[in-house]
PDB file of C-alpha atoms in Angstrom:
ATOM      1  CA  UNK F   1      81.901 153.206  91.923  1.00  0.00           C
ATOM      2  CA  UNK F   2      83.036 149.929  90.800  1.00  0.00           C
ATOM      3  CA  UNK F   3      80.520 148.213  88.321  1.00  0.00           C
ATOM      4  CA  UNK F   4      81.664 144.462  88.596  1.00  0.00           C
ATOM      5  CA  UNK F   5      82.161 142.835  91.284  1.00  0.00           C
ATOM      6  CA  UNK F   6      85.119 139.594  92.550  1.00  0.00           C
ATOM      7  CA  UNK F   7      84.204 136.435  93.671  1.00  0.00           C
ATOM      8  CA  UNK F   8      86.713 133.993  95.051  1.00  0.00           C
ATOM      9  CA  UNK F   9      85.255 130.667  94.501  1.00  0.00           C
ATOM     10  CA  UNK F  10      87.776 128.898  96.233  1.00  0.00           C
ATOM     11  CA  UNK F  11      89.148 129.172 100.079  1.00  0.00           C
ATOM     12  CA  UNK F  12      90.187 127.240 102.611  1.00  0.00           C
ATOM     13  CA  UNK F  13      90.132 127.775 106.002  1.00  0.00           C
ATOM     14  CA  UNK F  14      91.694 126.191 109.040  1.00  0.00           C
ATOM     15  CA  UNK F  15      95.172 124.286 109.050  1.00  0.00           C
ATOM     16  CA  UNK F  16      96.074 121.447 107.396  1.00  0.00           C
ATOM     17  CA  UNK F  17      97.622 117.915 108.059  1.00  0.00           C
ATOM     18  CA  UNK F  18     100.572 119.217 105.672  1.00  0.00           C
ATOM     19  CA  UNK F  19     101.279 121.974 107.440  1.00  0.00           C
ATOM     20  CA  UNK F  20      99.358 125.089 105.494  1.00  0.00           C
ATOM     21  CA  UNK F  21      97.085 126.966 107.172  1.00  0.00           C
ATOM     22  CA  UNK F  22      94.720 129.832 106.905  1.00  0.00           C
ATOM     23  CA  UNK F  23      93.070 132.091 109.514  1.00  0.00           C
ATOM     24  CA  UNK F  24      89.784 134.038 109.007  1.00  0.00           C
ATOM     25  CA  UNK F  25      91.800 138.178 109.468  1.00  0.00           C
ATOM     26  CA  UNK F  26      93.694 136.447 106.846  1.00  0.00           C
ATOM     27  CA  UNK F  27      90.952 135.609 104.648  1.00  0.00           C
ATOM     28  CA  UNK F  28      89.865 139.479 104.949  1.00  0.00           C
ATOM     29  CA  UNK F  29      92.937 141.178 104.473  1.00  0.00           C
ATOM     30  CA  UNK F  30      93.781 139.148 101.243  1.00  0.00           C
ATOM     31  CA  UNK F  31      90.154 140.167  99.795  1.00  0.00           C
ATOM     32  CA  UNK F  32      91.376 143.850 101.092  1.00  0.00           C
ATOM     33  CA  UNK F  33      94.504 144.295  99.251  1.00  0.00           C
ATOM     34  CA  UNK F  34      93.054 142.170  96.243  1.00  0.00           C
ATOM     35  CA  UNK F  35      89.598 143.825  96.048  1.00  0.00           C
ATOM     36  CA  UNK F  36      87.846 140.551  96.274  1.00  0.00           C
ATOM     37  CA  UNK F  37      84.465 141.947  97.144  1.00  0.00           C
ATOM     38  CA  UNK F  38      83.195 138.307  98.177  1.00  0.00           C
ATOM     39  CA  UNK F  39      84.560 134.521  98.468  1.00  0.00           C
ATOM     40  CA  UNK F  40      83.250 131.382  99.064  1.00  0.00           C
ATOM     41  CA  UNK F  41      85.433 129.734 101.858  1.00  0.00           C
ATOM     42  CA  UNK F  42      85.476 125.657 103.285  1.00  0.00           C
ATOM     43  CA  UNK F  43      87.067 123.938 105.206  1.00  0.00           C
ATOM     44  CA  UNK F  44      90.853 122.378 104.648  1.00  0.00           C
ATOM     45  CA  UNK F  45      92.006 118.785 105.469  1.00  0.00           C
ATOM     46  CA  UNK F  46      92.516 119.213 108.780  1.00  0.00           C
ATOM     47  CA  UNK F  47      93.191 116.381 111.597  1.00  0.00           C
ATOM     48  CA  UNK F  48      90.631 116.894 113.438  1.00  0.00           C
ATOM     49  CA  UNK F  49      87.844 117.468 111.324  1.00  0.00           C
ATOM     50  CA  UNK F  50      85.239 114.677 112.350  1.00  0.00           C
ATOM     51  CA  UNK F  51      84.717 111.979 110.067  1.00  0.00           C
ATOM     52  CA  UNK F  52      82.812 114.314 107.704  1.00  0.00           C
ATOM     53  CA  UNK F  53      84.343 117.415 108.194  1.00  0.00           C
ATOM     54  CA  UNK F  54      81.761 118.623 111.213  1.00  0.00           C
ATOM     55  CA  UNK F  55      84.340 120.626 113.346  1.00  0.00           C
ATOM     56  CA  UNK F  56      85.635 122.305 110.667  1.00  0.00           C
ATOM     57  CA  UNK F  57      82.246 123.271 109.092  1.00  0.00           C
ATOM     58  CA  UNK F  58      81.492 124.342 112.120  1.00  0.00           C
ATOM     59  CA  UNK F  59      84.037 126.396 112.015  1.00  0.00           C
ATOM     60  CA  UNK F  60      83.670 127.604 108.919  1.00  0.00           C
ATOM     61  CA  UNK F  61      79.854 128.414 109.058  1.00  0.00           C
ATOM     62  CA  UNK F  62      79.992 130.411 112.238  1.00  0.00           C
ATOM     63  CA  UNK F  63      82.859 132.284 111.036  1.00  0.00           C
ATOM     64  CA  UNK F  64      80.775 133.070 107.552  1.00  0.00           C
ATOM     65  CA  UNK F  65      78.014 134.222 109.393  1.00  0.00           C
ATOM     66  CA  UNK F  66      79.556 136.926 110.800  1.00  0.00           C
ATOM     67  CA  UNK F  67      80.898 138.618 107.770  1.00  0.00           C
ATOM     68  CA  UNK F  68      77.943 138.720 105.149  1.00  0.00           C
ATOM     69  CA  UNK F  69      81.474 138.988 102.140  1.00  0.00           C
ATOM     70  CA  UNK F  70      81.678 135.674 102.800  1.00  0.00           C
ATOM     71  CA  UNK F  71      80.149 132.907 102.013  1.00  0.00           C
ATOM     72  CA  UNK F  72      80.534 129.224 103.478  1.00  0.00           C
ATOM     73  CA  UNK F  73      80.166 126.045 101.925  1.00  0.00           C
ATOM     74  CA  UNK F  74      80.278 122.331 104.125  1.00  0.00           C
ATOM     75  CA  UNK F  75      82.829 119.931 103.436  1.00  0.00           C
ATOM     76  CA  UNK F  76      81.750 116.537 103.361  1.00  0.00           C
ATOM     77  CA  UNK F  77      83.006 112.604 102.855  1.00  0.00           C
ATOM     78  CA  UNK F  78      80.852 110.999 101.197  1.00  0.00           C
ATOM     79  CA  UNK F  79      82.493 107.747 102.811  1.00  0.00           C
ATOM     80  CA  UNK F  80      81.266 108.453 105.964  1.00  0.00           C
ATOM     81  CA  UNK F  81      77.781 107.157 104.798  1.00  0.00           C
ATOM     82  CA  UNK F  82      74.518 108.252 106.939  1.00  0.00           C
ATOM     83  CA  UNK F  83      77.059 110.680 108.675  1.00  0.00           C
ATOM     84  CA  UNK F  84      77.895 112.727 105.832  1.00  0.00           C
ATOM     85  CA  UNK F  85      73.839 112.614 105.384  1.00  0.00           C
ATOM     86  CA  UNK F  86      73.116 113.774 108.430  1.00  0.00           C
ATOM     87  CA  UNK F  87      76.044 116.676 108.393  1.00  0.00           C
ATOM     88  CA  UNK F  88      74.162 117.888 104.853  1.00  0.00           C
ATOM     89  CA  UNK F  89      71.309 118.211 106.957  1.00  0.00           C
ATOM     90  CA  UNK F  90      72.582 120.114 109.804  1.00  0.00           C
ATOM     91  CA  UNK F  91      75.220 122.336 107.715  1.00  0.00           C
ATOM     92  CA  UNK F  92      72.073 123.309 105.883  1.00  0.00           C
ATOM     93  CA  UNK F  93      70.460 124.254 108.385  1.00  0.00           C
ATOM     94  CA  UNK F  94      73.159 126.252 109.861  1.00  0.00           C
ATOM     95  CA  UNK F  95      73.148 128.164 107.006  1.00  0.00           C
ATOM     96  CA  UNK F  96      75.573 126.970 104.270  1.00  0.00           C
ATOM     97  CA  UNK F  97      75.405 127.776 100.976  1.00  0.00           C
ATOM     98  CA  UNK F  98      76.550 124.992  99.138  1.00  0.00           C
ATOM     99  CA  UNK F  99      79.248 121.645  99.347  1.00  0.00           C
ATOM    100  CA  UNK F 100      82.853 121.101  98.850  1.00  0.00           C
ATOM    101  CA  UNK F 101      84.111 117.580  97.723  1.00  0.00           C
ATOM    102  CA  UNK F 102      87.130 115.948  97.625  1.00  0.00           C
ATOM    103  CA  UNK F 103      87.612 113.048  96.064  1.00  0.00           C
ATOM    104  CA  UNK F 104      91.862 112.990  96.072  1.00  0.00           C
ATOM    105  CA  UNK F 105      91.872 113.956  99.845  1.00  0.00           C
ATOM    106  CA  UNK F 106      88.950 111.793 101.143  1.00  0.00           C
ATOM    107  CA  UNK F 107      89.839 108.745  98.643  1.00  0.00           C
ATOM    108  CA  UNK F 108      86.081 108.486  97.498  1.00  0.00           C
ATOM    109  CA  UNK F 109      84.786 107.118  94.147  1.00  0.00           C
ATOM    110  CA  UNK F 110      82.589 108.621  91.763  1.00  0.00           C
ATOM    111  CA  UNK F 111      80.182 105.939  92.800  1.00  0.00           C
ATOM    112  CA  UNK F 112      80.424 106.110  96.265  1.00  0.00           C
ATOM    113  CA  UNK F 113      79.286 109.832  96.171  1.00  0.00           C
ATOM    114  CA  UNK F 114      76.223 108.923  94.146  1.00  0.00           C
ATOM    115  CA  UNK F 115      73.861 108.772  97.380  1.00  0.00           C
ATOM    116  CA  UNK F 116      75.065 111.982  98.742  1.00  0.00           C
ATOM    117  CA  UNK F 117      74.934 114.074  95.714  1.00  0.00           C
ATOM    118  CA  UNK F 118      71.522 112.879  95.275  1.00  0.00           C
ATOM    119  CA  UNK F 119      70.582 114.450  98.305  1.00  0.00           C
ATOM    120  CA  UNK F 120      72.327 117.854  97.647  1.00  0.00           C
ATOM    121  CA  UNK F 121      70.555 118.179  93.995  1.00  0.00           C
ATOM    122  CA  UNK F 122      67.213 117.456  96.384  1.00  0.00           C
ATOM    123  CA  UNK F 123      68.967 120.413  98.916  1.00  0.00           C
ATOM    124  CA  UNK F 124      69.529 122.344  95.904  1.00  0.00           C
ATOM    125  CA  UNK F 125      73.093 123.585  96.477  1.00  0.00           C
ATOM    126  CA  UNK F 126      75.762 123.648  94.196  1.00  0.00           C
ATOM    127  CA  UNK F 127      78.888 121.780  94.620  1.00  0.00           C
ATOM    128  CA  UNK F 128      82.651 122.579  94.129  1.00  0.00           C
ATOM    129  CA  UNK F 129      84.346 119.918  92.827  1.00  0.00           C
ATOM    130  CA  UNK F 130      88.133 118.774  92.995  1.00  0.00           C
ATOM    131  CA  UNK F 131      88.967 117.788  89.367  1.00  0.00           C
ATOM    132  CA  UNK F 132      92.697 116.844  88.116  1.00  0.00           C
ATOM    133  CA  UNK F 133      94.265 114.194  86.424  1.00  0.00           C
ATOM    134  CA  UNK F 134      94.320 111.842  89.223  1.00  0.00           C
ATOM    135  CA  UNK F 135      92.396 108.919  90.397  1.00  0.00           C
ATOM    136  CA  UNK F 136      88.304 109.566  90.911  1.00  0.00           C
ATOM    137  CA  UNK F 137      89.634 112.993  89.878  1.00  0.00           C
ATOM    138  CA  UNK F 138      88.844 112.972  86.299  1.00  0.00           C
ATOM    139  CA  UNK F 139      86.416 115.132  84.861  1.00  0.00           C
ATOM    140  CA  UNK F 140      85.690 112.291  82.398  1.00  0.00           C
ATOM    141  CA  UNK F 141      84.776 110.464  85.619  1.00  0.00           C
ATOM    142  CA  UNK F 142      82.166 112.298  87.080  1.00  0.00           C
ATOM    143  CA  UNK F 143      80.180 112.906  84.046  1.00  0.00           C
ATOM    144  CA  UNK F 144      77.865 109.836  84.540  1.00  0.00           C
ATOM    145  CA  UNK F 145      76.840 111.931  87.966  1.00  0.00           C
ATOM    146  CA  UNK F 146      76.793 115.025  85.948  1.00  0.00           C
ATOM    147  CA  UNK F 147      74.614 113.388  84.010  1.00  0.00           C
ATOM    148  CA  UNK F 148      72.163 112.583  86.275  1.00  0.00           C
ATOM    149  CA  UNK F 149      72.358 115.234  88.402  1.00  0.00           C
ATOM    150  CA  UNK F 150      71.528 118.549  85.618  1.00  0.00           C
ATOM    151  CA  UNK F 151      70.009 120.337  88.846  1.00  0.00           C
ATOM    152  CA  UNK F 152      72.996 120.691  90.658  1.00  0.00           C
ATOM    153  CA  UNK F 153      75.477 123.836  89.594  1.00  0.00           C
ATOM    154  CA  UNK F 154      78.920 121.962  89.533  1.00  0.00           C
ATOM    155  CA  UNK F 155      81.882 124.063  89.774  1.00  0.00           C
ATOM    156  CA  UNK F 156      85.106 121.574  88.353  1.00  0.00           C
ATOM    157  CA  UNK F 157      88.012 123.073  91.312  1.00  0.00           C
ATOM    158  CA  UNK F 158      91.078 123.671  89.390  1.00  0.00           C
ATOM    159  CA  UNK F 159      89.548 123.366  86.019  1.00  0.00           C
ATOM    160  CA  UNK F 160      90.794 119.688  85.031  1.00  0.00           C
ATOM    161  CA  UNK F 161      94.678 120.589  85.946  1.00  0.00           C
ATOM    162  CA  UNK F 162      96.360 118.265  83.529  1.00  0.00           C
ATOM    163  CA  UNK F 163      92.829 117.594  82.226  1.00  0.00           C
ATOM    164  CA  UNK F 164      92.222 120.694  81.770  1.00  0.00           C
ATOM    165  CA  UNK F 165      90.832 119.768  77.460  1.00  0.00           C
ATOM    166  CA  UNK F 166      89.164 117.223  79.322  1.00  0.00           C
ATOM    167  CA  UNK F 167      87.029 119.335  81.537  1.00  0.00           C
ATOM    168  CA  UNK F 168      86.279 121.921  78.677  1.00  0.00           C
ATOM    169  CA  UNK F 169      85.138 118.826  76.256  1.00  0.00           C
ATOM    170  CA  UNK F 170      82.604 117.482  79.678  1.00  0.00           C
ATOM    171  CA  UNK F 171      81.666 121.139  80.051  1.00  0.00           C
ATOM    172  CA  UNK F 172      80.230 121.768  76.661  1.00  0.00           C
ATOM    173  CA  UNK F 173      78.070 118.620  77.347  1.00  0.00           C
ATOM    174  CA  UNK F 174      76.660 119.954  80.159  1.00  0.00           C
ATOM    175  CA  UNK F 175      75.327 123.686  80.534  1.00  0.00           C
ATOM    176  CA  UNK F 176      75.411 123.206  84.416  1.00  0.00           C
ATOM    177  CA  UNK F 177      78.671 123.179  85.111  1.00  0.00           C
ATOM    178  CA  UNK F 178      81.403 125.903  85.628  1.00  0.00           C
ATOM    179  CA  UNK F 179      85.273 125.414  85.461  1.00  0.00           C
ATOM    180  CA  UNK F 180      87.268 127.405  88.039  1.00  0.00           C
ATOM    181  CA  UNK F 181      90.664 128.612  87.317  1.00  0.00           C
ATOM    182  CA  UNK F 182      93.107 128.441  90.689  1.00  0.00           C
ATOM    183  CA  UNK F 183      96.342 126.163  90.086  1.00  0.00           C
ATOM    184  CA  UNK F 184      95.765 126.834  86.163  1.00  0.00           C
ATOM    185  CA  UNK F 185      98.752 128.269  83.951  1.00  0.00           C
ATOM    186  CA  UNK F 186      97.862 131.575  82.211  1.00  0.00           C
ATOM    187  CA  UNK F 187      98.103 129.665  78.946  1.00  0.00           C
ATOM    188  CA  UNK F 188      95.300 126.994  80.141  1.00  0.00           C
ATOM    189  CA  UNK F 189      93.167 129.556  81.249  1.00  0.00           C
ATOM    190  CA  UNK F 190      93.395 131.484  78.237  1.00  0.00           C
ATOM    191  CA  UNK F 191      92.409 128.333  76.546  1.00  0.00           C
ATOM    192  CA  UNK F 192      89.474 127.520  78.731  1.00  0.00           C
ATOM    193  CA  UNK F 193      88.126 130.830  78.303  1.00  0.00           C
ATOM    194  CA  UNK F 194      88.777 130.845  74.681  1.00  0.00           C
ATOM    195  CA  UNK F 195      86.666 127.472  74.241  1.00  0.00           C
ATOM    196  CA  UNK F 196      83.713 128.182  76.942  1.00  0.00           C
ATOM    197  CA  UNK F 197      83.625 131.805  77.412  1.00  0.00           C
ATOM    198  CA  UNK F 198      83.630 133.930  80.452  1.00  0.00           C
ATOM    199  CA  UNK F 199      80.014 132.810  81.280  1.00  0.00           C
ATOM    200  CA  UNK F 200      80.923 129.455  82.303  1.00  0.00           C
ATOM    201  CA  UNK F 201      84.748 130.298  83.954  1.00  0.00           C
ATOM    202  CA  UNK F 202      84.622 131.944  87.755  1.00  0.00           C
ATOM    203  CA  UNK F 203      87.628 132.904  89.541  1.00  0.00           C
ATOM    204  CA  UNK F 204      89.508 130.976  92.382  1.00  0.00           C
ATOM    205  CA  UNK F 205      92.261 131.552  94.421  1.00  0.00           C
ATOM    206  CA  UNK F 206      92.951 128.103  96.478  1.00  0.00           C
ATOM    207  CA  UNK F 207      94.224 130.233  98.911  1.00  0.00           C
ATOM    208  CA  UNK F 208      96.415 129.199 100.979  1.00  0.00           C
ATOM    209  CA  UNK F 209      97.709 126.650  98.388  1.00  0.00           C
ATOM    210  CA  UNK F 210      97.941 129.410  95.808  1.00  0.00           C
ATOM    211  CA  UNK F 211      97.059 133.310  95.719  1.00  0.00           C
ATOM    212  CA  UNK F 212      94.875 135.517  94.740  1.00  0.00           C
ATOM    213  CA  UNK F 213      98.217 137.811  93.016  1.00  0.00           C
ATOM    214  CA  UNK F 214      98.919 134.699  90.745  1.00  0.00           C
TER     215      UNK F 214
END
């Protein structure tokens, strides 16, 4: 009997406007082979997603709900004003378990996602985060929100990339967040672990971008 158990904090599912794509029998048969015992999956940037991501997290939560391994989160634009409101509402509702946000793929601000985070800290559900060392992307960025937010469980996607010292330094500030290590060299993740410990570091995959083998 295995005493501790996988979680893959970070899949996509659907098919992307580049080209990658990734179907739910895949999503199993990775956590098969792997022995992921559970993952948290949202939706990709697909074409058709709505403005705020509703066909997709449609997708998404249906597909979640009928395999109790995994576990779906909504993605949403915070650009898409009341909309995005109203798709926290009904994604909630349908049973998701937390957000997804993007700030490189939907082109959103820091600021602009101020309205709709404050009505996911009043949800209660934890967020997963695209950080790097882009644009809006920043850890550094965010941490006003982080700030004033200390009831939301942020998980920092990617773990800073190139910003990687930055996200460990905005980290140790704040006790709510988590760094997650998909797209992050051995070396970096050794480092993050190193400076936070394994208490506030979970596991990702960024399947189908990257793999749960790397």
């Amino acid at each position: 009997m295995r005493l501790n158990r996988t979680v893959d904090f970070h899949i996509h599912l659907g098919r992307s406007r580049d080209g990658a794509r990734l179907t739910i029998y895949e999503i199993e048969k990775a956590m098969e082979v792997f022995r992921i015992d559970q993952a948290v999956v949202f939706g990709i940037d697909e074409a058709q997603a709505g403005p705020t991501y509703e066909r997709t997290n449609q997708k998404v939560l249906k597909a979640t709900a009928l395999n109790a391994r995994l576990i779906g989160f909504m993605r949403l634009n915070p650009r898409a004003g009341e909309k995005a409101l109203g798709e926290l509402t009904r994604g909630r509702r349908a049973g998701a378990r937390g957000v997804k946000l993007h700030p490189r793929s939907e082109g959103f601000s820091p600021k602009q996602a101020e309205d709709l985070i404050a009505e996911i800290e009043k949800e209660r559900l934890p967020v997963v985060l695209h950080t790097s060392h882009e644009i809006n992307c920043r850890p550094l960025s965010w941490e006003k929100i982080f700030r004033r937010h200390p009831r939301i469980p942020f998980v920092l996607a990617h773990g800073g990339k190139d910003a990687f010292e930055e996200a460990v330094a905005v980290a140790r500030r704040h006790p709510h967040l988590w760094l997650e290590t998909s797209a992050l060299s051995y070396w970096r993740t050794g480092v993050i672990l190193k400076a936070l410990s394994a208490s506030r570091v979970v596991f990702g995959s960024d399947l189908p971008y990257s793999h749960p083998a790397v």
